[in-house]
Coordinates of C-alpha atoms in Angstrom, one line a residue:
X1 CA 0.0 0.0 0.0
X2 CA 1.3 3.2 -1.3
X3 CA 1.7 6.5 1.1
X4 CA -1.1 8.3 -1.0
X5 CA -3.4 5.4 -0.6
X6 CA -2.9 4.9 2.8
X7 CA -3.6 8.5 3.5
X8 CA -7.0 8.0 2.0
X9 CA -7.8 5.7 5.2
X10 CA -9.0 7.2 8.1
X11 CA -6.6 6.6 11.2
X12 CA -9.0 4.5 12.8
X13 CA -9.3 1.9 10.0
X14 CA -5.7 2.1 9.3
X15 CA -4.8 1.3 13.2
X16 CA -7.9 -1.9 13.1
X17 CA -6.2 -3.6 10.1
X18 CA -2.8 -3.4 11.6
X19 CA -4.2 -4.8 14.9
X20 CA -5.6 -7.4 13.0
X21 CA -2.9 -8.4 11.5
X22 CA -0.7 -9.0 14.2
X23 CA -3.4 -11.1 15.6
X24 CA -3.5 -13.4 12.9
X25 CA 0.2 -13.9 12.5
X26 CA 0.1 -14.5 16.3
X27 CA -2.4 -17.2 15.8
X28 CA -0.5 -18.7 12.9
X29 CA 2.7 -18.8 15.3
X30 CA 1.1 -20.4 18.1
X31 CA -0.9 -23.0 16.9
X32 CA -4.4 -24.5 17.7
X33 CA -4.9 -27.1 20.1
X34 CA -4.8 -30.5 18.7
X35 CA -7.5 -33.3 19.7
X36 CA -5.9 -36.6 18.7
X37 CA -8.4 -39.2 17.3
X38 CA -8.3 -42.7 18.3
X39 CA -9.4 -45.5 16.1
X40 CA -8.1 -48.2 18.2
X41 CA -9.0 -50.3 21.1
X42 CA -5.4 -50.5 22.1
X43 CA -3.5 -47.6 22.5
X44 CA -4.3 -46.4 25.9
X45 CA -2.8 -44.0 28.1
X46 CA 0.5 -45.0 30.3
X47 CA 1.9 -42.7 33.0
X48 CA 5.5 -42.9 34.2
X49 CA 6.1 -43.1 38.1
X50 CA 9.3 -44.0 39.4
X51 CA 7.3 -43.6 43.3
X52 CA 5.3 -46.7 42.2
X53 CA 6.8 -49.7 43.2
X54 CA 5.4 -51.9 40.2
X55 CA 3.9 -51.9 37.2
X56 CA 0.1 -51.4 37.4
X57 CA -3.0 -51.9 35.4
X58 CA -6.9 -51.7 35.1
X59 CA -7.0 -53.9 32.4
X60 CA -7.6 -57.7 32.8
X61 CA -6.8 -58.3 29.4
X62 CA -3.1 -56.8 29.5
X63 CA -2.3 -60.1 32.3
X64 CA -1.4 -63.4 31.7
X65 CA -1.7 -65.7 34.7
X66 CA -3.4 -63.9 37.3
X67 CA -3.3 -64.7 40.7
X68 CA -4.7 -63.9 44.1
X69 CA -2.3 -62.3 46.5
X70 CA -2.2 -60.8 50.0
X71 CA 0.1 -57.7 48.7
X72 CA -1.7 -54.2 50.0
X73 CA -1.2 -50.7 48.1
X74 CA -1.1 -47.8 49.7
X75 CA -1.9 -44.5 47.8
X76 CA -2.4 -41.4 48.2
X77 CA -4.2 -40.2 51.8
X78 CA -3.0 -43.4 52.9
X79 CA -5.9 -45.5 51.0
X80 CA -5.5 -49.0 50.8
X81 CA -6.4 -51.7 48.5
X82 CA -6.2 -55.3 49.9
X83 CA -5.8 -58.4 48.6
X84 CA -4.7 -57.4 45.2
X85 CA -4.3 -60.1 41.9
X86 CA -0.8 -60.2 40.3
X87 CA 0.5 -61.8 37.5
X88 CA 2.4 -60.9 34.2
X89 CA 2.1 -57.7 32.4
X90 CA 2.3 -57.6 28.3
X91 CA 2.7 -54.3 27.1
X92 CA 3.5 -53.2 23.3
X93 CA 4.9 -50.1 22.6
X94 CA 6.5 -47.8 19.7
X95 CA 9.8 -46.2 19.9
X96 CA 10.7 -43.1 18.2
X97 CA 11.5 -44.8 15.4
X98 CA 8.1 -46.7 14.4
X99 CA 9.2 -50.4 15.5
X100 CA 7.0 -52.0 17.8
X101 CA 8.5 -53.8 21.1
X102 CA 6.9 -56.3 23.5
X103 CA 7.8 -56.4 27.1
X104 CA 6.6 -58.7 29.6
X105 CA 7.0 -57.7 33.6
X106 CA 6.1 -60.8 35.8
X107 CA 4.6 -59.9 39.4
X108 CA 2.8 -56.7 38.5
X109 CA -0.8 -55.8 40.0
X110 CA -3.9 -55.6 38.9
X111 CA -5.9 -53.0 40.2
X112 CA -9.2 -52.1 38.5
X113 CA -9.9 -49.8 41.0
X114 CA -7.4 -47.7 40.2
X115 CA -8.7 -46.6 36.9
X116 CA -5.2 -45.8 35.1
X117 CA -1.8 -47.6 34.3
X118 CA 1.4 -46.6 35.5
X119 CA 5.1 -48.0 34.6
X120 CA 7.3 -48.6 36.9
X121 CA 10.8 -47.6 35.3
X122 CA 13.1 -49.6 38.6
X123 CA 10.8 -52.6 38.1
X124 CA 11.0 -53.0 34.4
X125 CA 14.6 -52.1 34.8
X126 CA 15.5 -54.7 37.6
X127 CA 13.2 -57.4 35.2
X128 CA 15.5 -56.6 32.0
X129 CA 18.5 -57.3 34.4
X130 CA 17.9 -60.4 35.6
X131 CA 16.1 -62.0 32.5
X132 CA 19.8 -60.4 30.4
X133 CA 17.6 -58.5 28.1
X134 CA 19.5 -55.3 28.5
X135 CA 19.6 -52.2 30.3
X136 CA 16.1 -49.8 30.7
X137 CA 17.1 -46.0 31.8
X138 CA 14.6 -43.4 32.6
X139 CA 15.7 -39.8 31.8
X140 CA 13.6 -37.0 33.7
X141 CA 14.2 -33.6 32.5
X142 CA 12.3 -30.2 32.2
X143 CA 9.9 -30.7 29.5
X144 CA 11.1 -34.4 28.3
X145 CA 11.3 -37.5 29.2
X146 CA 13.5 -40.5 27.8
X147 CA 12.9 -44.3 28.1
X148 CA 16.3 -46.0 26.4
X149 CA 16.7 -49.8 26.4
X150 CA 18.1 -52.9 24.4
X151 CA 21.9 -54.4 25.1
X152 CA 23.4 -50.7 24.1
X153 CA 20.7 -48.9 24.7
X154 CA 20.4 -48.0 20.9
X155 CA 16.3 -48.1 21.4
X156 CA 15.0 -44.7 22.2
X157 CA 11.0 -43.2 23.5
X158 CA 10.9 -39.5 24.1
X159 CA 8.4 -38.5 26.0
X160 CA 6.9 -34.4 25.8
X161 CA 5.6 -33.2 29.6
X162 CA 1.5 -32.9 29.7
X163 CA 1.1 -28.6 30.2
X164 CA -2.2 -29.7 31.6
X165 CA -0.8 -31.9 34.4
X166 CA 2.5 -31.5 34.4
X167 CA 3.5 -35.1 34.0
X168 CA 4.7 -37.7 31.0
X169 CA 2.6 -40.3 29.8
X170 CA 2.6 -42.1 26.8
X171 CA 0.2 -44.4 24.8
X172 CA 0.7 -48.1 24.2
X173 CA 0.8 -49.2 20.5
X174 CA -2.1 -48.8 18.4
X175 CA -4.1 -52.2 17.5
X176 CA -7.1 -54.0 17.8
X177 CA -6.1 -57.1 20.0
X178 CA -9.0 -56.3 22.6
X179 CA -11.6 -55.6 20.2
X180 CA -10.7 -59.2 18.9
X181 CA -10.4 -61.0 22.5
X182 CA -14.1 -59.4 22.8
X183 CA -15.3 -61.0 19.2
X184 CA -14.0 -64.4 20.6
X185 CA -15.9 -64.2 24.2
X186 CA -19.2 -63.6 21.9
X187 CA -18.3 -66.2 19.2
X188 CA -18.1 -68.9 22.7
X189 CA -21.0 -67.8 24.1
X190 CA -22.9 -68.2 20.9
X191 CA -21.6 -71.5 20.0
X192 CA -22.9 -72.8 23.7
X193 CA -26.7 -71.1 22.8
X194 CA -26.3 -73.4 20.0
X195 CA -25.4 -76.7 22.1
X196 CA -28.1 -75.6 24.2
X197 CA -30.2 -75.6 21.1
X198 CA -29.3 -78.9 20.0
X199 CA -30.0 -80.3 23.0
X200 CA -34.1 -78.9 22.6
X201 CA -36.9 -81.4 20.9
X202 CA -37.0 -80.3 17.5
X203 CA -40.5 -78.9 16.5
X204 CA -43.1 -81.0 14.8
X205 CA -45.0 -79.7 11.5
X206 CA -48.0 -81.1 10.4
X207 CA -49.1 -81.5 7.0
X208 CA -50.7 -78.3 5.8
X209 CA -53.5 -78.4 3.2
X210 CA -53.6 -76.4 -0.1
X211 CA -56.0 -74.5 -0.8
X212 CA -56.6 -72.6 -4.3
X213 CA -57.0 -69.2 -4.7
X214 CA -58.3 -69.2 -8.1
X215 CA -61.9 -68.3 -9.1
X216 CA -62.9 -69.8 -11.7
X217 CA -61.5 -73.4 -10.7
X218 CA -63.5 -76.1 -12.2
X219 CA -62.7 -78.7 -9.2
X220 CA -65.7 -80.6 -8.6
X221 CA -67.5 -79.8 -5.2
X222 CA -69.5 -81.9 -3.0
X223 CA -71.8 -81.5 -0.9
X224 CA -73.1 -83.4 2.2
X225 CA -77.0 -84.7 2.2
X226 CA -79.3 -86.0 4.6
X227 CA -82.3 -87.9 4.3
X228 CA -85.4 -88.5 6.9
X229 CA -85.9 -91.6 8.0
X230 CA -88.1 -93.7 6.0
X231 CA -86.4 -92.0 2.8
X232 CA -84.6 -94.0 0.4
X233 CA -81.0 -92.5 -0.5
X234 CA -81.6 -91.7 -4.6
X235 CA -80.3 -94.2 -7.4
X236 CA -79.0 -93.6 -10.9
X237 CA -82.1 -94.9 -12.2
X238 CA -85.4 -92.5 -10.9
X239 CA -85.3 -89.8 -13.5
X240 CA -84.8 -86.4 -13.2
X241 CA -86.6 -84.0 -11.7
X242 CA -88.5 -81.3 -14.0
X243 CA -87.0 -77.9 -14.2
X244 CA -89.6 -75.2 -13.9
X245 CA -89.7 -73.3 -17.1
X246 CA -91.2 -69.7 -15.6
X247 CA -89.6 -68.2 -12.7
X248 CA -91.0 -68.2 -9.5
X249 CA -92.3 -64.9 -7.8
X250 CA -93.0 -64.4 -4.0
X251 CA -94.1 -61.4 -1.9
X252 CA -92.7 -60.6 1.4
X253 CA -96.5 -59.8 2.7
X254 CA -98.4 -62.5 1.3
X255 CA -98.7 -63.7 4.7
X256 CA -99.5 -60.6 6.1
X257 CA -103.0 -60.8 7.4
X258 CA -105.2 -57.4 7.6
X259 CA -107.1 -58.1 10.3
X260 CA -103.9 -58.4 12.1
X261 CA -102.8 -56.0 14.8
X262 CA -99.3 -54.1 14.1
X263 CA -96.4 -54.2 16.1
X264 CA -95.7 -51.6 18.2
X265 CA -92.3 -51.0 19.7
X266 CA -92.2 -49.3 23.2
X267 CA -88.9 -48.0 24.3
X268 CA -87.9 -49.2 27.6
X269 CA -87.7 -46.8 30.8
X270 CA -84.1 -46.7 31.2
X271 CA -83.6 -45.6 27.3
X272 CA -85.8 -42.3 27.6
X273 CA -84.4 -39.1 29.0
X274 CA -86.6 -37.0 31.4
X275 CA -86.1 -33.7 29.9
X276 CA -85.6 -31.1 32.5
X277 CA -85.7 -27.2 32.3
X278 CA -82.2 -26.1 31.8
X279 CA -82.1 -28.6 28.7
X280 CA -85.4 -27.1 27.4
X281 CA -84.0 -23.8 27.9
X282 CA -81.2 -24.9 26.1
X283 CA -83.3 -26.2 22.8
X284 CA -85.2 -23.1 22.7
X285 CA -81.3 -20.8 23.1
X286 CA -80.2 -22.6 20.2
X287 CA -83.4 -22.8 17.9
X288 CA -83.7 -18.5 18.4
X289 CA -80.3 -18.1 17.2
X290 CA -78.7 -17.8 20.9
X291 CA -80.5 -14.8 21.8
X292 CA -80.1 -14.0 25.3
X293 CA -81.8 -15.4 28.2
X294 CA -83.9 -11.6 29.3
X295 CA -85.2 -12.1 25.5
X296 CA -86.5 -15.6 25.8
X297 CA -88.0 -15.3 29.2
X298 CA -89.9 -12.0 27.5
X299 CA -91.2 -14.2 25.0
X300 CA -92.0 -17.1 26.8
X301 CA -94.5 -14.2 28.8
X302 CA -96.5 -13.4 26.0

């Protein structure tokens, strides 16, 4: 924008679009918030806590071989939780590179209560040791956080702080193992509905008839007869009886006689209506074209 032009814009319109546009290269700089998607049933959260003492989960399915224990954790406020089930962890996760790693930690807990999962880095570390799978070291700084492991260390995780709560967590590698653990539960429950079935009298169907739906069928029909008693069931030898060649006409009162008394019909008691003087009023408000009451009661006085 030239000086001339830009002395055509009023000072107030000039000082808006310059406000402006340092907002919008501020908002460019910073960034929005991001809102990862998952599309998974497997990567779920893991929070690093070298205060926990093992490895815990919520998860029934991350165990293999659970068992009953009489370990107690103690959390925060002192709380409690008794009688705890332990067995061995199998967590999968990626390193900075993309490669997928399995790690197995024996004697970790199974709490459900505790609705998260946390990783122990000393217990996962002392596991490693004594199994001579390598080294696991857990690097703390400011913002970051590094998980190294392997015989030279040469596997890396780095790990960015949450701003929200100030601590590193990290989600397990994506998949879809649960979702298929789930489809095999539902595939054994309905294979026993259909032992069950099996087991059940099978239904018995009984012939069905067919019957015709078209009009003009030709099908023979017959008919049952009787006969009195004393009546002789008719051969194929008495002959025919005569068809009547004019037709027949009847009247419904030829039987009427004229000396004959008609019918009358008298409505019971309970039918008829005892017609008081509001509903009289009423008739005679409606039939005058709802004049008002003065005007009727004038009228009904002459």
């Amino acid at each position: 924008m030239s000086r001339i032009q830009r002395s055509r814009i009023p000072r107030e319109i000039q000082r808006a679009l310059i406000a402006n546009s340092v907002l919008a290269h501020r908002t460019q700089s910073e960034g929005g918030t991001h809102h990862p998607a998952r599309f998974d049933t497997d990567s779920l959260p893991i929070g690093i806590n070298n205060r926990c003492s093992f490895c815990i989960s919520d998860k029934e399915y991350h165990f293999k071989d659970l068992q009953k224990t009489q370990h107690v954790i103690k959390g925060f406020g002192n709380r409690k939780t008794i009688n705890v089930m332990a067995g061995t962890l199998v967590w999968k996760w990626l390193d900075d590179d993309g490669k997928e790693h399995t790690f197995r930690i024996p004697n970790s807990f199974y709490v459900p209560l505790g609705k998260m999962r946390l990783l122990s880095p000393q217990h996962i570390s002392q596991v490693l040791r004594k199994r001579g799978l390598g080294q696991f070291i857990e690097i703390t700084e400011g913002e970051l956080c590094t998980l190294q492991w392997g015989d030279r260390c040469q596997y890396r995780k780095t790990i960015a702080v949450d701003p929200k709560t100030n601590v590193f967590n990290f989600d397990l590698a994506p998949g879809y193992d649960n979702f298929y653990a789930h489809c095999a539960q539902c595939a054994e429950a309905n294979q026993e509905d259909d032992l069950f079935e099996e087991d059940l009298e099978a239904p018995t169907a009984m012939e069905a008839a067919m019957v015709s739906d078209d009009e003009h069928d030709n099908d023979e029909i017959t008919t049952p007869t009787s006969h009195l008693e004393g009546e002789s069931e008719p051969s194929e030898d008495d002959p025919e009886p005569l068809m009547r060649q004019t037709p027949m006409t009847f009247d419904l009162d030829m039987d009427k006689n004229e000396n004959s008394v008609p019918v009358q019909i008298e409505d019971d008691e309970e039918d008829t209506q005892k017609q008081n003087h509001a509903a009289e009023f009423l008739k005679y408000h409606h039939k005058f074209n709802h004049c008002s009451p003065a005007k009727i009661q004038a009228m009904a006085k002459k």
